[in-house]
Tab-separated table of C-alpha atoms in Angstrom:
chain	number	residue	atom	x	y	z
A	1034	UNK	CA	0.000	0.000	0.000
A	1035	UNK	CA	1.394	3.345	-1.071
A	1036	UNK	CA	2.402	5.553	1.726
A	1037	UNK	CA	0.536	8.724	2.048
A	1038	UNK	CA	1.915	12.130	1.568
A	1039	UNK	CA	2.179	14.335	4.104
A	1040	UNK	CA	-0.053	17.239	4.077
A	1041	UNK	CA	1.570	20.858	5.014
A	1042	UNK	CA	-0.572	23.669	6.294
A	1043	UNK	CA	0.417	26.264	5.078
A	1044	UNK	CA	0.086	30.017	6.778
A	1045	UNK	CA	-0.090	33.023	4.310
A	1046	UNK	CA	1.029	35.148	7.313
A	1047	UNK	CA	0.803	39.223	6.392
A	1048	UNK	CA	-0.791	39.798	2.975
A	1049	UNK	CA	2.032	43.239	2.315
A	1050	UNK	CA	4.855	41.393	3.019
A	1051	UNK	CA	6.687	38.933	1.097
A	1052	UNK	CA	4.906	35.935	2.547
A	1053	UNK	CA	3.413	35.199	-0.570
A	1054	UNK	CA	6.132	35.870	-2.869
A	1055	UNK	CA	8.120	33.075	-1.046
A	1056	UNK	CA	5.507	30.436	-0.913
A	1057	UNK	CA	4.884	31.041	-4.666
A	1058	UNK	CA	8.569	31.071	-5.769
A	1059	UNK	CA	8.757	27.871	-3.649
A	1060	UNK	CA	6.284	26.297	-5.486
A	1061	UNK	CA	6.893	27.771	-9.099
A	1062	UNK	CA	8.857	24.274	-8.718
A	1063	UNK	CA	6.250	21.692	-9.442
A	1064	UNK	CA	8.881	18.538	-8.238
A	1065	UNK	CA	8.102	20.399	-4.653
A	1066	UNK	CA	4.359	19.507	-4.681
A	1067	UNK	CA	5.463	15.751	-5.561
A	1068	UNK	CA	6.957	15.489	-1.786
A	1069	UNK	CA	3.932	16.260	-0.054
A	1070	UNK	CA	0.400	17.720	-0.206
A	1071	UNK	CA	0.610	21.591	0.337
A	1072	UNK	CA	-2.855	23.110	1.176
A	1073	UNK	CA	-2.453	26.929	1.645
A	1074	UNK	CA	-4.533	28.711	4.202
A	1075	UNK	CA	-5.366	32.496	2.233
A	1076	UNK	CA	-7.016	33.485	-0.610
A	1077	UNK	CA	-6.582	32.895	-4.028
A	1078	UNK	CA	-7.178	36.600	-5.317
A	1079	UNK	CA	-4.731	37.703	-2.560
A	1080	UNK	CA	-2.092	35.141	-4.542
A	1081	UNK	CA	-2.808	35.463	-7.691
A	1082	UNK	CA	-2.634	39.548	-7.080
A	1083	UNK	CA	0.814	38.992	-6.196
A	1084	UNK	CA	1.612	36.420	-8.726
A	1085	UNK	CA	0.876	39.622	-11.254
A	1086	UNK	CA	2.467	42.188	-9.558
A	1087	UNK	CA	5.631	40.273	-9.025
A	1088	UNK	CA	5.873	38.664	-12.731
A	1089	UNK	CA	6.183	35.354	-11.142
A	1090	UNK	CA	5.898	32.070	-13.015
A	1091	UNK	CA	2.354	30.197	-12.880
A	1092	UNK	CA	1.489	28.216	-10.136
A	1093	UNK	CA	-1.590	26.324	-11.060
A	1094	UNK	CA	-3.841	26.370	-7.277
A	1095	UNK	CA	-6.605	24.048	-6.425
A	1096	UNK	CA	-9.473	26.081	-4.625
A	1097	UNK	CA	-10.714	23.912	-2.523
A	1098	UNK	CA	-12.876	24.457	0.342
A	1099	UNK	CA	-11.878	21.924	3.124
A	1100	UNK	CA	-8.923	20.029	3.687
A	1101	UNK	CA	-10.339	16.887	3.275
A	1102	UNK	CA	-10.438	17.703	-0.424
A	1103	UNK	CA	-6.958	18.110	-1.080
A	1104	UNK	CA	-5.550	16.759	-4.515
A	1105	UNK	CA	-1.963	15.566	-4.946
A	1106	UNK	CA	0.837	16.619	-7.217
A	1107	UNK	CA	-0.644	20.292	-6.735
A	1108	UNK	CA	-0.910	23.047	-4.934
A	1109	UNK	CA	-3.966	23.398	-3.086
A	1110	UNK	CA	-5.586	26.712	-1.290
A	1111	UNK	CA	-7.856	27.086	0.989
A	1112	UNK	CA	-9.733	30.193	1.165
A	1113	UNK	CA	-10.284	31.423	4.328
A	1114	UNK	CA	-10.191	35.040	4.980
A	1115	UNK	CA	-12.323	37.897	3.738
A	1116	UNK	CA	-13.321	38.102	0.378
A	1117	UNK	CA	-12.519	41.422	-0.860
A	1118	UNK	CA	-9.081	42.345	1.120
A	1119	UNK	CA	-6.737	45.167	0.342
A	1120	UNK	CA	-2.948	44.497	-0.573
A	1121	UNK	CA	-1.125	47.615	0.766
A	1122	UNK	CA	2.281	46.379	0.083
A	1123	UNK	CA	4.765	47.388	2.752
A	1124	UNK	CA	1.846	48.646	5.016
A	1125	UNK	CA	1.228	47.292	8.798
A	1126	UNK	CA	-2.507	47.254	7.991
A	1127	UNK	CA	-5.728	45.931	10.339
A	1128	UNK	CA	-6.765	44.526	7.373
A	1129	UNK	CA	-2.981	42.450	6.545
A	1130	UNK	CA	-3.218	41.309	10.455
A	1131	UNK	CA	-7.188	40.250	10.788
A	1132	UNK	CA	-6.269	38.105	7.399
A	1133	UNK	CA	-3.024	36.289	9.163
A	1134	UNK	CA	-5.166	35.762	12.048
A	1135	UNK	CA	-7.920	34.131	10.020
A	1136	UNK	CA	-5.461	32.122	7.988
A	1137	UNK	CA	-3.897	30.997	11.474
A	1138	UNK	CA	-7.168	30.077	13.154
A	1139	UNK	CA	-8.493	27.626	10.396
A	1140	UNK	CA	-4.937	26.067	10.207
A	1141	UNK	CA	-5.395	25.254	13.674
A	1142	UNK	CA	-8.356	24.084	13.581
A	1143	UNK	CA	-7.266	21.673	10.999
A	1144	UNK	CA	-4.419	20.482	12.615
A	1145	UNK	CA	-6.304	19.383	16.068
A	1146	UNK	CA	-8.710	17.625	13.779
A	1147	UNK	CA	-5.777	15.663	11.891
A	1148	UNK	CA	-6.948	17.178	8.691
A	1149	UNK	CA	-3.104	18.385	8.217
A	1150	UNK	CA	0.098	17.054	9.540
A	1151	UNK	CA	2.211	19.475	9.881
A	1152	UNK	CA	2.109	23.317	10.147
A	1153	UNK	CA	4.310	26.060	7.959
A	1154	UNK	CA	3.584	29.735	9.124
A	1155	UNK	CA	4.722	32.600	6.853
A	1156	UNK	CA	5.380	35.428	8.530
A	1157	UNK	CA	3.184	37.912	10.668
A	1158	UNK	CA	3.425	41.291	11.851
A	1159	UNK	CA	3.332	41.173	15.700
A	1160	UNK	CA	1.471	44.007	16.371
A	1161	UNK	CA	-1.014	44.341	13.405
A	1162	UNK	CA	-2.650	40.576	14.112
A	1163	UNK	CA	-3.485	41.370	18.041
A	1164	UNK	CA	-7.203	40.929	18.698
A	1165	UNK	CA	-8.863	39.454	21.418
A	1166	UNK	CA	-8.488	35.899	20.913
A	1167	UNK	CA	-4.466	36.564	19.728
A	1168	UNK	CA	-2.699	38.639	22.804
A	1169	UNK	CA	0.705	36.701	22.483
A	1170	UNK	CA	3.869	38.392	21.517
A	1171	UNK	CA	3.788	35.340	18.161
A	1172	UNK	CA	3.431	32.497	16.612
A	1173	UNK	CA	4.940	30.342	19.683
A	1174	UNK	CA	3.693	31.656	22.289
A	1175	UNK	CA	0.086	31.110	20.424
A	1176	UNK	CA	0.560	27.545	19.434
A	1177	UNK	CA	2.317	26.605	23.274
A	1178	UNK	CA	-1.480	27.689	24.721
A	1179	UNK	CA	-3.023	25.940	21.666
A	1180	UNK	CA	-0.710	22.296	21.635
A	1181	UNK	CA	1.613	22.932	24.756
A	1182	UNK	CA	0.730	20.549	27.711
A	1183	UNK	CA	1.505	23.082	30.090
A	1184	UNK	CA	2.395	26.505	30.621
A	1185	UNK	CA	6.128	27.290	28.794
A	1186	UNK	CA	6.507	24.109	27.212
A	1187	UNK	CA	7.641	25.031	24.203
A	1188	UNK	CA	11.240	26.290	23.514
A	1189	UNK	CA	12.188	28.315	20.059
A	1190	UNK	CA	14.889	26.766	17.863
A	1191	UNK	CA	16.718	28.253	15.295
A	1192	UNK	CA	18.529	26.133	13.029
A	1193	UNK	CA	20.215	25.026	9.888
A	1194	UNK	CA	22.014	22.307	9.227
A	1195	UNK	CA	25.115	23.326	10.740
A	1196	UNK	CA	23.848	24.813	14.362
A	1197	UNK	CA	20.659	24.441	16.233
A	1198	UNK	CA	20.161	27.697	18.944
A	1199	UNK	CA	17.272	27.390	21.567
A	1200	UNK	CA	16.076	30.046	24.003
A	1201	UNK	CA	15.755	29.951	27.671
A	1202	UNK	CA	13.993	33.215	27.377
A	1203	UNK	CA	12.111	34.696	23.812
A	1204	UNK	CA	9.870	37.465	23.392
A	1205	UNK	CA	10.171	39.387	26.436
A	1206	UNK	CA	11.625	42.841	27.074
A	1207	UNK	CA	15.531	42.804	27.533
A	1208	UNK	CA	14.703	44.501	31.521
A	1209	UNK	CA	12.965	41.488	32.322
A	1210	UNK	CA	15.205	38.847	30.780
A	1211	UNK	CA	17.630	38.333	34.308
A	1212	UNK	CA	14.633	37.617	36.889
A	1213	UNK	CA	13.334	35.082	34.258
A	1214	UNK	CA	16.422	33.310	33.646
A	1215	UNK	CA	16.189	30.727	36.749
A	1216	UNK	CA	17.397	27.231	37.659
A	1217	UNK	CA	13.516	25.838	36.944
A	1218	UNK	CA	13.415	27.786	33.356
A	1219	UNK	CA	16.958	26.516	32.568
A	1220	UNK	CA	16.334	22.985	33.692
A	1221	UNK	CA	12.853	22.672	31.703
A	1222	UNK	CA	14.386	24.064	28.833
A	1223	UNK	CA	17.079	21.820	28.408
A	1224	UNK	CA	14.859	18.845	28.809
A	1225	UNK	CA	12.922	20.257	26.375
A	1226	UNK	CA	15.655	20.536	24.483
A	1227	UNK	CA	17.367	17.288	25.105
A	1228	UNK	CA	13.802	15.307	24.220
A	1229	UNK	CA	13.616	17.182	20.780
A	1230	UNK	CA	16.997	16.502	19.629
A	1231	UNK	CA	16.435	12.419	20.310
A	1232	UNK	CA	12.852	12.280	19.036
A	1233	UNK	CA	13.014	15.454	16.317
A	1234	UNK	CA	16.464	15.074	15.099
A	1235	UNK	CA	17.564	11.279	15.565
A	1236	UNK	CA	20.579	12.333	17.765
A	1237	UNK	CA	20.779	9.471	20.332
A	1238	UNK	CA	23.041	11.136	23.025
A	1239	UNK	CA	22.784	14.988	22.518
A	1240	UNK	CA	25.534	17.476	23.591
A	1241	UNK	CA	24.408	20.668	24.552
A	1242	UNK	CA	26.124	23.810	25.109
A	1243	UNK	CA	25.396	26.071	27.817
A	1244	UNK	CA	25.638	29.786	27.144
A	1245	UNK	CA	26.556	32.217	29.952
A	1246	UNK	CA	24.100	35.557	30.894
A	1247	UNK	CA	26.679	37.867	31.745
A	1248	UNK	CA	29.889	38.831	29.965
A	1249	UNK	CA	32.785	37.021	30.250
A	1250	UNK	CA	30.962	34.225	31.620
A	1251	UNK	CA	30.963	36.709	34.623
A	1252	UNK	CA	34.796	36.714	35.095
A	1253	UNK	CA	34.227	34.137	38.336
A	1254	UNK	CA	32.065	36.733	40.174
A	1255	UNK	CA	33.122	40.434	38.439
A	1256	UNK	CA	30.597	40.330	36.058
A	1257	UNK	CA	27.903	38.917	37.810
A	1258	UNK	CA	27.001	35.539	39.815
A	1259	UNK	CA	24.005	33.953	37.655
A	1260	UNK	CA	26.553	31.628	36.439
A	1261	UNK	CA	27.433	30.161	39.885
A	1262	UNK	CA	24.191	30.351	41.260
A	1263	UNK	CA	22.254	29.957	38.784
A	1264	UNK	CA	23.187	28.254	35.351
A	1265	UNK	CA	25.737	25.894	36.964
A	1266	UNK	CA	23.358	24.472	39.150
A	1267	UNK	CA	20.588	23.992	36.553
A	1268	UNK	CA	23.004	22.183	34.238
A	1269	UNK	CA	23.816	19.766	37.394
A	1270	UNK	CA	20.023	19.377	37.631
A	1271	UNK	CA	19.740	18.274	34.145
A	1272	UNK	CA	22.690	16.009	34.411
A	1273	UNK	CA	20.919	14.008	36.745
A	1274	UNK	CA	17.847	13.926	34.504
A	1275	UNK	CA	20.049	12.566	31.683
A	1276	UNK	CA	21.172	15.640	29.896
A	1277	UNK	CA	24.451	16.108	28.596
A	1278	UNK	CA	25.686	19.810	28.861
A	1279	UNK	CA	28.797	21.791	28.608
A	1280	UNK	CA	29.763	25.169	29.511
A	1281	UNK	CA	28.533	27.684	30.716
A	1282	UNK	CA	30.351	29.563	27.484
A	1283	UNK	CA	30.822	32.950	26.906
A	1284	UNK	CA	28.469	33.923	24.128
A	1285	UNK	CA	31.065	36.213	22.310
A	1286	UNK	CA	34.162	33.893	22.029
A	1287	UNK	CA	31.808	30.705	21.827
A	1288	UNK	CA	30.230	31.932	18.143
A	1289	UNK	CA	33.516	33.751	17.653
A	1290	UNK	CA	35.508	30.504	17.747
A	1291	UNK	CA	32.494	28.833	15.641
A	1292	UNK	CA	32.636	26.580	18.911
A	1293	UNK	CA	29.068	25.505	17.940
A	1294	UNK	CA	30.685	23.112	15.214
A	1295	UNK	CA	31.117	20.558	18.523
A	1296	UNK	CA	27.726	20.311	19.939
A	1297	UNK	CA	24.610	19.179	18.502
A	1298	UNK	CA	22.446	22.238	20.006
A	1299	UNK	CA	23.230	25.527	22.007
A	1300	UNK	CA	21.093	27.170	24.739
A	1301	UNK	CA	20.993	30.625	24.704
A	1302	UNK	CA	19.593	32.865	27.688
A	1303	UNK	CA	17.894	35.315	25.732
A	1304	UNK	CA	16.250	36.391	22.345
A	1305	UNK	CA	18.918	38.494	20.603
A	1306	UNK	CA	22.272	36.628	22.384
A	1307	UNK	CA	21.027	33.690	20.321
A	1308	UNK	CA	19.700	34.738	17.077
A	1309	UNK	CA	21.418	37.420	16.598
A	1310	UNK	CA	24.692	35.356	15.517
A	1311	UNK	CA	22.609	32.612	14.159
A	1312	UNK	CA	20.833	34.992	11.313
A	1313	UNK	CA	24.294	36.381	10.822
A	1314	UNK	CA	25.419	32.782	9.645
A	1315	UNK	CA	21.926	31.418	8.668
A	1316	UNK	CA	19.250	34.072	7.688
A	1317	UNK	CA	19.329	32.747	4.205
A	1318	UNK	CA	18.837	29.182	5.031
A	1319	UNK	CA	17.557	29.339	8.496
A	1320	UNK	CA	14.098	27.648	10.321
A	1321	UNK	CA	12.350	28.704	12.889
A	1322	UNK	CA	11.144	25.347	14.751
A	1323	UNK	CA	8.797	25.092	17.779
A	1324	UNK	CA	9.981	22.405	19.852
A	1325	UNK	CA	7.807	20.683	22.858
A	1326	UNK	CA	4.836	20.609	21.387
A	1327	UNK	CA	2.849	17.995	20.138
A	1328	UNK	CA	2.257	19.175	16.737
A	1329	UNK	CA	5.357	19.861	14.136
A	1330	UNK	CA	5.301	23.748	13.292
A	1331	UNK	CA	8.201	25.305	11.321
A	1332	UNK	CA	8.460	29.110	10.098
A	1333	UNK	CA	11.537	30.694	7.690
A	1334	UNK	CA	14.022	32.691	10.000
A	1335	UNK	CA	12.922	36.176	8.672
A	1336	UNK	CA	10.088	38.663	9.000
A	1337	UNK	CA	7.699	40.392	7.277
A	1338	UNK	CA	10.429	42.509	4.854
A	1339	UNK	CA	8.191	45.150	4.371
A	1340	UNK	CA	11.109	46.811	2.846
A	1341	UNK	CA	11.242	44.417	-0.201
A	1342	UNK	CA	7.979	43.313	-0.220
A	1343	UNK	CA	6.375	44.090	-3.991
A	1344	UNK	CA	10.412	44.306	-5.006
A	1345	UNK	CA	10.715	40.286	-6.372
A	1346	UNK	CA	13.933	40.237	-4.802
A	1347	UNK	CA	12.699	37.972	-1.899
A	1348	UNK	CA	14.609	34.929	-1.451
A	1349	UNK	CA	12.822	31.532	-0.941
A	1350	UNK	CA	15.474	29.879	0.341
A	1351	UNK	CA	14.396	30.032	4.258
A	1352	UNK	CA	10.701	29.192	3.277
A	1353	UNK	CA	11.885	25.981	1.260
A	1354	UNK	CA	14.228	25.123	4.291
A	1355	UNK	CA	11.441	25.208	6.223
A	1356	UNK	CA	9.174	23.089	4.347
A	1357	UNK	CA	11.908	20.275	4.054
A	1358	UNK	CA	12.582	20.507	7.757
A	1359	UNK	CA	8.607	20.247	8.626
A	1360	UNK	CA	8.567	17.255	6.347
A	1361	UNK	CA	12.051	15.758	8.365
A	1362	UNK	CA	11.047	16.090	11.711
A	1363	UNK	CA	7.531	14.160	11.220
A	1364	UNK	CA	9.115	11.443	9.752
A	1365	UNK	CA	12.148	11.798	12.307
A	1366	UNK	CA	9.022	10.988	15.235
A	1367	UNK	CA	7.280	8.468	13.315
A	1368	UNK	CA	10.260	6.653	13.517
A	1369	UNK	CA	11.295	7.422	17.129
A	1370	UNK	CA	7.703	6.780	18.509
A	1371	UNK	CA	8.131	3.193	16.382
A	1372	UNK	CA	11.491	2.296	17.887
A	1373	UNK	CA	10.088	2.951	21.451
A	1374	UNK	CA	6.510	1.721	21.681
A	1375	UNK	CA	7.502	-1.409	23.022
A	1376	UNK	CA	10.537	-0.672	25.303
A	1377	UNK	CA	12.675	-4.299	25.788
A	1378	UNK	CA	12.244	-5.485	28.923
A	1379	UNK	CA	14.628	-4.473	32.171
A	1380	UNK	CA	16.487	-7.864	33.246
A	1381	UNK	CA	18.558	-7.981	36.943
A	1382	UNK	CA	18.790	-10.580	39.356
A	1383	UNK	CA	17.843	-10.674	42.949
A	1384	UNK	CA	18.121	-12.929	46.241
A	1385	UNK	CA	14.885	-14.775	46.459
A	1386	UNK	CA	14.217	-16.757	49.681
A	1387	UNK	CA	17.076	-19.331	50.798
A	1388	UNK	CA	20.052	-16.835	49.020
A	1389	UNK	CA	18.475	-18.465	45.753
A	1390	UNK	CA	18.734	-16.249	42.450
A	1391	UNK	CA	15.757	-14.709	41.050
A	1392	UNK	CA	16.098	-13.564	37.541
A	1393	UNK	CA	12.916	-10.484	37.184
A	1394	UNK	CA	11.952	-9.937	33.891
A	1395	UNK	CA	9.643	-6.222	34.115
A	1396	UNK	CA	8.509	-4.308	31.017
A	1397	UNK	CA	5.441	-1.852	31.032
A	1398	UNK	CA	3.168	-4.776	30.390
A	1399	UNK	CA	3.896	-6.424	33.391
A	1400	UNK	CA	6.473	-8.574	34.947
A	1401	UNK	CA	7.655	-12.146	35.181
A	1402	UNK	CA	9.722	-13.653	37.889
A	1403	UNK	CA	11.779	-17.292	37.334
């Protein structure tokens, strides 16, 4: 029986940005819509709009009105927002953030049905797409309260394939970034962390490097003490939870000295100490990945790019990225939640009555004693 393909939600994000423009160049390449199903959560006179503006090649779209309906070998949309919407290209518009939102919701809505798989968001503005059901700083914060099984249990990782930065701390203002950063945060981050890495990226013994808060590591005290009293004693934590981490590093020297080239994922402490160096050596190829969760959601590194948006100089590269990670990581957990559904069973001997040895056989099915 032929396997079936996996089918990608796909977020049109904010209408006068570039969001389009990447999803179509993507899929100007018709071998793309071979590797899975794409259904695209917009409007078709929104895309087609900037199919003609741009001069960009066909892309022949199935309209379809559910998910359910989805053809293969083509690219299907869903339309979902209001009918007659206004392109302002460049603009921060109600209009461009009520459509994201829309586009958003029914993605959602189809992924907690299993309608779709997995979930590709284009890019929003944060501010435009606040309402009264969205009042989260973006897209991760919204899914954690949507998928997360608890409060902060999802952790933002950038990556490519040559480094993989998560945050201890995202979107929160840079004053409140040193009362957040605690030994709980740190500790449920890297298990966060840790998990993902086995069951998202097949890496069967992760290493993990540690990033310092304060300069210099905090120079043993100088600088500051979170690294004594606080990061130190989280990574012990971990250890004893399984977790294999190093450091903690100075940021600076650590992406300076491309250190990142000997661990399989770095923890940063906050927003821009992380991703600023990563989009200096990934923004072309990046993802955006939301870890934790129990849904598969990937984004492209950048933005909105109002400042090229309309321009056709947009580069697809992150949005393609993305895609092929989305499709990786599902089929990275099939396979991990295969290999451990039925754990072998735990075999040690003990002294049964007399001094007599016992050999217990337990598994999660039961035990067996001979």
């Amino acid at each position: 029986m032929e396997e079936q393909l996996i089918r990608v939600g796909i977020t049109h994000g904010d209408i006068n940005g570039i969001g389009y423009e990447v999803i179509l160049k993507t899929f100007s390449d018709s071998r793309v819509a071979e590797l899975c199903t794409p259904i695209i959560y917009g409007s078709s006179k929104v895309a087609a709009y900037h199919r003609k503006s741009l001069e960009l090649p066909q892309v022949n779209m199935n309209i379809i009105s559910q998910a359910e309906d989805a053809g293969t070998n083509r690219v299907n949309i869903i339309n979902c927002t209001d009918e007659d919407l206004k392109v302002e290209l460049c603009k921060s518009t109600p209009v461009a953030g009520e459509a994201a939102f829309q586009s958003l919701q029914r993605a959602v809505a189809d992924l907690k049905a299993g309608l779709i798989d997995v979930l590709l968001t284009a890019p929003i503005n944060k501010n435009n797409i606040q309402n009264d059901t969205f009042n989260f700083p973006g897209h991760t914060e919204y899914l954690e309260k949507e998928f997360g099984e608890g409060s902060d249990g999802a952790l933002m990782i950038l990556m490519n394939e040559d480094i993989r930065v998560a945050l201890v701390t995202g979107h929160i203002p840079i004053a409140k970034v040193a009362e957040s950063v605690t030994v709980e945060a740190i500790v449920r981050k890297l298990l966060i962390f840790n998990q993902s890495l086995k069951k998202d990226f097949s890496i069967i013994k992760p290493r993990i490097a540690v990033l310092s808060l304060n300069p210099h590591a905090g120079d043993a005290g100088l600088l500051g003490d979170e690294e004594e009293k606080i990061i130190l004693p989280a990574m012990q934590e971990a250890e004893k939870q399984g977790v294999m981490s190093f450091g903690p590093y100075a940021a600076d020297g650590f992406f300076g000295a491309r250190m990142y080239d000997k661990f399989d994922g770095v923890l940063a402490m906050y927003h821009d100490q992380g991703l600023i160096p990563f989009k200096t050596l990934a923004m072309e190829d990046g993802v955006n990945y939301t870890a934790g969760l129990s849904v598969v959601r990937t984004s492209p590194a950048h933005g909105t790019a109002y400042d090229i948006a309309g321009q056709n100089i947009a580069s697809e590269d992150s949005f393609r990225h993305a895609l092929y990670k989305a499709l990786d990581i599902y089929r990275s957990r099939r396979i991990y939640e295969a290999a451990t559904a039925h754990p072998l069973r735990k075999q040690y001997f003990d002294k049964g009555e007399g001094g007599n040895e016992k050999l217990d056989l337990t598994s999660d099915e039961g035990s067996a004693t001979l």
